[in-house]
Amino acid sequence: MKIFEWWPRVQPETRDWLTEHNGEPLPPHVSADILAVTGGTTDSEWWAGESAEGPQLSDEAVDWIEAVANDEEPTPS
């Protein structure tokens, strides 16, 4: 599932956290919400995988979220 598909389906608190902490490793509640919405799938276009600090989104996903946060038209990812 692409980020533009799951973005409106996650909890508003998850979107707020992703906007405020864009590029940071995901805390368990944010990761769990995304995975619940996507049925547990992790599309490589938006999911960079695990790091020592926790799961992370890809650079493309970070850029997409930044565009949304700046009220710009994000590039489909």
PDB file of N, CA and C in Angstrom:
ATOM      1  N   MET A   1       0.852  -1.179   0.000  1.00  0.00           N
ATOM      2  CA  MET A   1       0.000   0.000   0.000  1.00  0.00           C
ATOM      3  C   MET A   1       0.898   1.242   0.000  1.00  0.00           C
ATOM      4  N   LYS A   2       0.615   2.162  -0.861  1.00  0.00           N
ATOM      5  CA  LYS A   2       1.377   3.396  -0.992  1.00  0.00           C
ATOM      6  C   LYS A   2       1.059   4.352   0.157  1.00  0.00           C
ATOM      7  N   ILE A   3       1.991   5.258   0.443  1.00  0.00           N
ATOM      8  CA  ILE A   3       1.814   6.183   1.564  1.00  0.00           C
ATOM      9  C   ILE A   3       0.558   7.040   1.390  1.00  0.00           C
ATOM     10  N   PHE A   4       0.269   7.487   0.173  1.00  0.00           N
ATOM     11  CA  PHE A   4      -0.912   8.323  -0.021  1.00  0.00           C
ATOM     12  C   PHE A   4      -2.201   7.541   0.217  1.00  0.00           C
ATOM     13  N   GLU A   5      -2.123   6.198   0.195  1.00  0.00           N
ATOM     14  CA  GLU A   5      -3.297   5.372   0.473  1.00  0.00           C
ATOM     15  C   GLU A   5      -3.491   5.176   1.974  1.00  0.00           C
ATOM     16  N   TRP A   6      -2.387   4.949   2.708  1.00  0.00           N
ATOM     17  CA  TRP A   6      -2.557   4.702   4.133  1.00  0.00           C
ATOM     18  C   TRP A   6      -2.595   5.970   4.965  1.00  0.00           C
ATOM     19  N   TRP A   7      -2.035   7.061   4.453  1.00  0.00           N
ATOM     20  CA  TRP A   7      -1.982   8.316   5.217  1.00  0.00           C
ATOM     21  C   TRP A   7      -3.357   8.728   5.752  1.00  0.00           C
ATOM     22  N   PRO A   8      -4.410   8.788   4.949  1.00  0.00           N
ATOM     23  CA  PRO A   8      -5.705   9.227   5.492  1.00  0.00           C
ATOM     24  C   PRO A   8      -6.370   8.188   6.399  1.00  0.00           C
ATOM     25  N   ARG A   9      -5.860   6.973   6.419  1.00  0.00           N
ATOM     26  CA  ARG A   9      -6.476   5.892   7.196  1.00  0.00           C
ATOM     27  C   ARG A   9      -5.890   5.736   8.597  1.00  0.00           C
ATOM     28  N   VAL A  10      -4.684   6.275   8.820  1.00  0.00           N
ATOM     29  CA  VAL A  10      -4.110   6.167  10.163  1.00  0.00           C
ATOM     30  C   VAL A  10      -4.764   7.192  11.078  1.00  0.00           C
ATOM     31  N   GLN A  11      -4.579   7.003  12.376  1.00  0.00           N
ATOM     32  CA  GLN A  11      -5.147   7.909  13.371  1.00  0.00           C
ATOM     33  C   GLN A  11      -4.585   9.324  13.192  1.00  0.00           C
ATOM     34  N   PRO A  12      -5.391  10.343  13.469  1.00  0.00           N
ATOM     35  CA  PRO A  12      -4.880  11.713  13.385  1.00  0.00           C
ATOM     36  C   PRO A  12      -3.625  11.924  14.238  1.00  0.00           C
ATOM     37  N   GLU A  13      -3.559  11.257  15.383  1.00  0.00           N
ATOM     38  CA  GLU A  13      -2.389  11.376  16.256  1.00  0.00           C
ATOM     39  C   GLU A  13      -1.135  10.828  15.568  1.00  0.00           C
ATOM     40  N   THR A  14      -1.307   9.783  14.769  1.00  0.00           N
ATOM     41  CA  THR A  14      -0.183   9.215  14.027  1.00  0.00           C
ATOM     42  C   THR A  14       0.294  10.194  12.974  1.00  0.00           C
ATOM     43  N   ARG A  15      -0.637  10.791  12.231  1.00  0.00           N
ATOM     44  CA  ARG A  15      -0.251  11.784  11.226  1.00  0.00           C
ATOM     45  C   ARG A  15       0.440  12.970  11.879  1.00  0.00           C
ATOM     46  N   ASP A  16      -0.088  13.417  13.029  1.00  0.00           N
ATOM     47  CA  ASP A  16       0.535  14.536  13.739  1.00  0.00           C
ATOM     48  C   ASP A  16       1.960  14.184  14.158  1.00  0.00           C
ATOM     49  N   TRP A  17       2.148  12.980  14.708  1.00  0.00           N
ATOM     50  CA  TRP A  17       3.483  12.578  15.143  1.00  0.00           C
ATOM     51  C   TRP A  17       4.425  12.519  13.942  1.00  0.00           C
ATOM     52  N   LEU A  18       3.977  11.922  12.856  1.00  0.00           N
ATOM     53  CA  LEU A  18       4.819  11.803  11.665  1.00  0.00           C
ATOM     54  C   LEU A  18       5.203  13.173  11.108  1.00  0.00           C
ATOM     55  N   THR A  19       4.300  14.128  11.190  1.00  0.00           N
ATOM     56  CA  THR A  19       4.583  15.479  10.710  1.00  0.00           C
ATOM     57  C   THR A  19       5.578  16.187  11.630  1.00  0.00           C
ATOM     58  N   GLU A  20       5.368  16.063  12.927  1.00  0.00           N
ATOM     59  CA  GLU A  20       6.207  16.757  13.906  1.00  0.00           C
ATOM     60  C   GLU A  20       7.585  16.115  14.069  1.00  0.00           C
ATOM     61  N   HIS A  21       7.688  14.822  13.800  1.00  0.00           N
ATOM     62  CA  HIS A  21       8.935  14.086  14.016  1.00  0.00           C
ATOM     63  C   HIS A  21       9.419  13.441  12.720  1.00  0.00           C
ATOM     64  N   ASN A  22       9.162  14.100  11.617  1.00  0.00           N
ATOM     65  CA  ASN A  22       9.467  13.543  10.303  1.00  0.00           C
ATOM     66  C   ASN A  22      10.945  13.176  10.187  1.00  0.00           C
ATOM     67  N   GLY A  23      11.193  11.952   9.759  1.00  0.00           N
ATOM     68  CA  GLY A  23      12.556  11.461   9.592  1.00  0.00           C
ATOM     69  C   GLY A  23      13.116  10.728  10.792  1.00  0.00           C
ATOM     70  N   GLU A  24      12.421  10.789  11.920  1.00  0.00           N
ATOM     71  CA  GLU A  24      12.878  10.109  13.123  1.00  0.00           C
ATOM     72  C   GLU A  24      12.409   8.645  13.109  1.00  0.00           C
ATOM     73  N   PRO A  25      13.094   7.772  13.849  1.00  0.00           N
ATOM     74  CA  PRO A  25      12.609   6.393  13.992  1.00  0.00           C
ATOM     75  C   PRO A  25      11.198   6.394  14.588  1.00  0.00           C
ATOM     76  N   LEU A  26      10.400   5.435  14.173  1.00  0.00           N
ATOM     77  CA  LEU A  26       9.003   5.384  14.597  1.00  0.00           C
ATOM     78  C   LEU A  26       8.857   4.725  15.961  1.00  0.00           C
ATOM     79  N   PRO A  27       8.093   5.343  16.871  1.00  0.00           N
ATOM     80  CA  PRO A  27       7.798   4.684  18.132  1.00  0.00           C
ATOM     81  C   PRO A  27       6.818   3.533  17.892  1.00  0.00           C
ATOM     82  N   PRO A  28       6.728   2.609  18.827  1.00  0.00           N
ATOM     83  CA  PRO A  28       5.860   1.429  18.624  1.00  0.00           C
ATOM     84  C   PRO A  28       4.417   1.755  18.256  1.00  0.00           C
ATOM     85  N   HIS A  29       3.806   2.769  18.892  1.00  0.00           N
ATOM     86  CA  HIS A  29       2.388   3.048  18.608  1.00  0.00           C
ATOM     87  C   HIS A  29       2.186   3.576  17.186  1.00  0.00           C
ATOM     88  N   VAL A  30       3.140   4.323  16.654  1.00  0.00           N
ATOM     89  CA  VAL A  30       3.024   4.843  15.293  1.00  0.00           C
ATOM     90  C   VAL A  30       3.226   3.704  14.287  1.00  0.00           C
ATOM     91  N   SER A  31       4.250   2.931  14.501  1.00  0.00           N
ATOM     92  CA  SER A  31       4.516   1.789  13.629  1.00  0.00           C
ATOM     93  C   SER A  31       3.332   0.825  13.628  1.00  0.00           C
ATOM     94  N   ALA A  32       2.791   0.551  14.804  1.00  0.00           N
ATOM     95  CA  ALA A  32       1.652  -0.373  14.913  1.00  0.00           C
ATOM     96  C   ALA A  32       0.434   0.155  14.170  1.00  0.00           C
ATOM     97  N   ASP A  33       0.167   1.447  14.252  1.00  0.00           N
ATOM     98  CA  ASP A  33      -0.984   2.026  13.562  1.00  0.00           C
ATOM     99  C   ASP A  33      -0.816   1.909  12.049  1.00  0.00           C
ATOM    100  N   ILE A  34       0.368   2.226  11.553  1.00  0.00           N
ATOM    101  CA  ILE A  34       0.614   2.115  10.110  1.00  0.00           C
ATOM    102  C   ILE A  34       0.450   0.666   9.656  1.00  0.00           C
ATOM    103  N   LEU A  35       1.054  -0.257  10.381  1.00  0.00           N
ATOM    104  CA  LEU A  35       0.983  -1.665   9.990  1.00  0.00           C
ATOM    105  C   LEU A  35      -0.434  -2.216  10.092  1.00  0.00           C
ATOM    106  N   ALA A  36      -1.221  -1.727  11.044  1.00  0.00           N
ATOM    107  CA  ALA A  36      -2.616  -2.166  11.150  1.00  0.00           C
ATOM    108  C   ALA A  36      -3.409  -1.729   9.923  1.00  0.00           C
ATOM    109  N   VAL A  37      -3.158  -0.529   9.467  1.00  0.00           N
ATOM    110  CA  VAL A  37      -3.870   0.006   8.300  1.00  0.00           C
ATOM    111  C   VAL A  37      -3.425  -0.685   7.012  1.00  0.00           C
ATOM    112  N   THR A  38      -2.137  -1.013   6.923  1.00  0.00           N
ATOM    113  CA  THR A  38      -1.612  -1.620   5.691  1.00  0.00           C
ATOM    114  C   THR A  38      -1.724  -3.140   5.692  1.00  0.00           C
ATOM    115  N   GLY A  39      -2.303  -3.700   6.741  1.00  0.00           N
ATOM    116  CA  GLY A  39      -2.412  -5.150   6.816  1.00  0.00           C
ATOM    117  C   GLY A  39      -1.079  -5.820   7.086  1.00  0.00           C
ATOM    118  N   GLY A  40      -0.144  -5.053   7.664  1.00  0.00           N
ATOM    119  CA  GLY A  40       1.161  -5.596   8.021  1.00  0.00           C
ATOM    120  C   GLY A  40       2.188  -5.531   6.901  1.00  0.00           C
ATOM    121  N   THR A  41       1.807  -4.975   5.749  1.00  0.00           N
ATOM    122  CA  THR A  41       2.758  -4.898   4.644  1.00  0.00           C
ATOM    123  C   THR A  41       3.659  -3.679   4.796  1.00  0.00           C
ATOM    124  N   THR A  42       4.860  -3.806   4.291  1.00  0.00           N
ATOM    125  CA  THR A  42       5.829  -2.715   4.336  1.00  0.00           C
ATOM    126  C   THR A  42       6.378  -2.499   2.937  1.00  0.00           C
ATOM    127  N   ASP A  43       5.764  -1.613   2.195  1.00  0.00           N
ATOM    128  CA  ASP A  43       6.174  -1.292   0.831  1.00  0.00           C
ATOM    129  C   ASP A  43       7.548  -0.627   0.870  1.00  0.00           C
ATOM    130  N   SER A  44       8.469  -1.122   0.081  1.00  0.00           N
ATOM    131  CA  SER A  44       9.839  -0.609   0.096  1.00  0.00           C
ATOM    132  C   SER A  44       9.938   0.840  -0.383  1.00  0.00           C
ATOM    133  N   GLU A  45       8.911   1.360  -1.030  1.00  0.00           N
ATOM    134  CA  GLU A  45       8.940   2.758  -1.457  1.00  0.00           C
ATOM    135  C   GLU A  45       8.781   3.713  -0.283  1.00  0.00           C
ATOM    136  N   TRP A  46       8.173   3.259   0.810  1.00  0.00           N
ATOM    137  CA  TRP A  46       8.007   4.140   1.955  1.00  0.00           C
ATOM    138  C   TRP A  46       8.610   3.579   3.232  1.00  0.00           C
ATOM    139  N   TRP A  47       8.964   2.317   3.235  1.00  0.00           N
ATOM    140  CA  TRP A  47       9.490   1.691   4.446  1.00  0.00           C
ATOM    141  C   TRP A  47      10.969   1.412   4.265  1.00  0.00           C
ATOM    142  N   ALA A  48      11.812   2.071   5.060  1.00  0.00           N
ATOM    143  CA  ALA A  48      13.253   1.866   4.950  1.00  0.00           C
ATOM    144  C   ALA A  48      13.694   0.656   5.770  1.00  0.00           C
ATOM    145  N   GLY A  49      12.900   0.261   6.742  1.00  0.00           N
ATOM    146  CA  GLY A  49      13.228  -0.892   7.558  1.00  0.00           C
ATOM    147  C   GLY A  49      13.651  -0.510   8.963  1.00  0.00           C
ATOM    148  N   GLU A  50      14.265  -1.471   9.630  1.00  0.00           N
ATOM    149  CA  GLU A  50      14.677  -1.297  11.017  1.00  0.00           C
ATOM    150  C   GLU A  50      16.044  -0.633  11.105  1.00  0.00           C
ATOM    151  N   SER A  51      16.200   0.172  12.137  1.00  0.00           N
ATOM    152  CA  SER A  51      17.503   0.735  12.474  1.00  0.00           C
ATOM    153  C   SER A  51      17.743   0.410  13.945  1.00  0.00           C
ATOM    154  N   ALA A  52      18.884   0.774  14.453  1.00  0.00           N
ATOM    155  CA  ALA A  52      19.181   0.528  15.864  1.00  0.00           C
ATOM    156  C   ALA A  52      18.193   1.263  16.771  1.00  0.00           C
ATOM    157  N   GLU A  53      17.659   2.384  16.280  1.00  0.00           N
ATOM    158  CA  GLU A  53      16.720   3.189  17.073  1.00  0.00           C
ATOM    159  C   GLU A  53      15.257   2.792  16.862  1.00  0.00           C
ATOM    160  N   GLY A  54      14.986   1.948  15.880  1.00  0.00           N
ATOM    161  CA  GLY A  54      13.617   1.535  15.595  1.00  0.00           C
ATOM    162  C   GLY A  54      13.329   1.597  14.109  1.00  0.00           C
ATOM    163  N   PRO A  55      12.094   1.251  13.720  1.00  0.00           N
ATOM    164  CA  PRO A  55      11.731   1.265  12.301  1.00  0.00           C
ATOM    165  C   PRO A  55      11.750   2.692  11.751  1.00  0.00           C
ATOM    166  N   GLN A  56      12.076   2.802  10.460  1.00  0.00           N
ATOM    167  CA  GLN A  56      12.154   4.117   9.829  1.00  0.00           C
ATOM    168  C   GLN A  56      11.479   4.112   8.473  1.00  0.00           C
ATOM    169  N   LEU A  57      11.010   5.293   8.090  1.00  0.00           N
ATOM    170  CA  LEU A  57      10.432   5.471   6.772  1.00  0.00           C
ATOM    171  C   LEU A  57      11.541   5.817   5.782  1.00  0.00           C
ATOM    172  N   SER A  58      11.280   5.579   4.518  1.00  0.00           N
ATOM    173  CA  SER A  58      12.261   5.868   3.471  1.00  0.00           C
ATOM    174  C   SER A  58      12.402   7.377   3.276  1.00  0.00           C
ATOM    175  N   ASP A  59      13.458   7.769   2.576  1.00  0.00           N
ATOM    176  CA  ASP A  59      13.659   9.182   2.245  1.00  0.00           C
ATOM    177  C   ASP A  59      12.496   9.706   1.417  1.00  0.00           C
ATOM    178  N   GLU A  60      11.970   8.883   0.521  1.00  0.00           N
ATOM    179  CA  GLU A  60      10.818   9.289  -0.296  1.00  0.00           C
ATOM    180  C   GLU A  60       9.599   9.578   0.578  1.00  0.00           C
ATOM    181  N   ALA A  61       9.360   8.732   1.576  1.00  0.00           N
ATOM    182  CA  ALA A  61       8.230   8.938   2.478  1.00  0.00           C
ATOM    183  C   ALA A  61       8.436  10.198   3.309  1.00  0.00           C
ATOM    184  N   VAL A  62       9.650  10.419   3.789  1.00  0.00           N
ATOM    185  CA  VAL A  62       9.965  11.619   4.562  1.00  0.00           C
ATOM    186  C   VAL A  62       9.706  12.867   3.710  1.00  0.00           C
ATOM    187  N   ASP A  63      10.129  12.847   2.461  1.00  0.00           N
ATOM    188  CA  ASP A  63       9.892  13.971   1.551  1.00  0.00           C
ATOM    189  C   ASP A  63       8.394  14.170   1.312  1.00  0.00           C
ATOM    190  N   TRP A  64       7.660  13.070   1.164  1.00  0.00           N
ATOM    191  CA  TRP A  64       6.218  13.137   0.924  1.00  0.00           C
ATOM    192  C   TRP A  64       5.528  13.789   2.122  1.00  0.00           C
ATOM    193  N   ILE A  65       5.879  13.354   3.324  1.00  0.00           N
ATOM    194  CA  ILE A  65       5.278  13.914   4.545  1.00  0.00           C
ATOM    195  C   ILE A  65       5.638  15.386   4.688  1.00  0.00           C
ATOM    196  N   GLU A  66       6.873  15.746   4.375  1.00  0.00           N
ATOM    197  CA  GLU A  66       7.294  17.145   4.444  1.00  0.00           C
ATOM    198  C   GLU A  66       6.454  18.012   3.503  1.00  0.00           C
ATOM    199  N   ALA A  67       6.203  17.516   2.306  1.00  0.00           N
ATOM    200  CA  ALA A  67       5.371  18.256   1.357  1.00  0.00           C
ATOM    201  C   ALA A  67       3.962  18.443   1.907  1.00  0.00           C
ATOM    202  N   VAL A  68       3.392  17.401   2.474  1.00  0.00           N
ATOM    203  CA  VAL A  68       2.052  17.498   3.060  1.00  0.00           C
ATOM    204  C   VAL A  68       2.054  18.514   4.202  1.00  0.00           C
ATOM    205  N   ALA A  69       3.072  18.448   5.057  1.00  0.00           N
ATOM    206  CA  ALA A  69       3.169  19.356   6.198  1.00  0.00           C
ATOM    207  C   ALA A  69       3.297  20.813   5.753  1.00  0.00           C
ATOM    208  N   ASN A  70       3.893  21.034   4.590  1.00  0.00           N
ATOM    209  CA  ASN A  70       4.081  22.396   4.068  1.00  0.00           C
ATOM    210  C   ASN A  70       2.942  22.819   3.150  1.00  0.00           C
ATOM    211  N   ASP A  71       1.838  22.052   3.160  1.00  0.00           N
ATOM    212  CA  ASP A  71       0.674  22.331   2.315  1.00  0.00           C
ATOM    213  C   ASP A  71       1.042  22.397   0.832  1.00  0.00           C
ATOM    214  N   GLU A  72       2.014  21.563   0.443  1.00  0.00           N
ATOM    215  CA  GLU A  72       2.400  21.448  -0.958  1.00  0.00           C
ATOM    216  C   GLU A  72       1.778  20.180  -1.533  1.00  0.00           C
ATOM    217  N   GLU A  73       1.769  20.068  -2.818  1.00  0.00           N
ATOM    218  CA  GLU A  73       1.274  18.865  -3.482  1.00  0.00           C
ATOM    219  C   GLU A  73       2.389  17.821  -3.464  1.00  0.00           C
ATOM    220  N   PRO A  74       2.215  16.758  -2.672  1.00  0.00           N
ATOM    221  CA  PRO A  74       3.282  15.749  -2.625  1.00  0.00           C
ATOM    222  C   PRO A  74       3.337  14.922  -3.903  1.00  0.00           C
ATOM    223  N   THR A  75       4.533  14.488  -4.207  1.00  0.00           N
ATOM    224  CA  THR A  75       4.730  13.585  -5.339  1.00  0.00           C
ATOM    225  C   THR A  75       4.229  12.211  -4.925  1.00  0.00           C
ATOM    226  N   PRO A  76       3.380  11.570  -5.731  1.00  0.00           N
ATOM    227  CA  PRO A  76       2.915  10.233  -5.347  1.00  0.00           C
ATOM    228  C   PRO A  76       4.106   9.320  -5.104  1.00  0.00           C
ATOM    229  N   SER A  77       4.022   8.589  -4.000  1.00  0.00           N
ATOM    230  CA  SER A  77       5.124   7.714  -3.618  1.00  0.00           C
ATOM    231  C   SER A  77       4.633   6.293  -3.521  1.00  0.00           C
TER     232      SER A  77
END
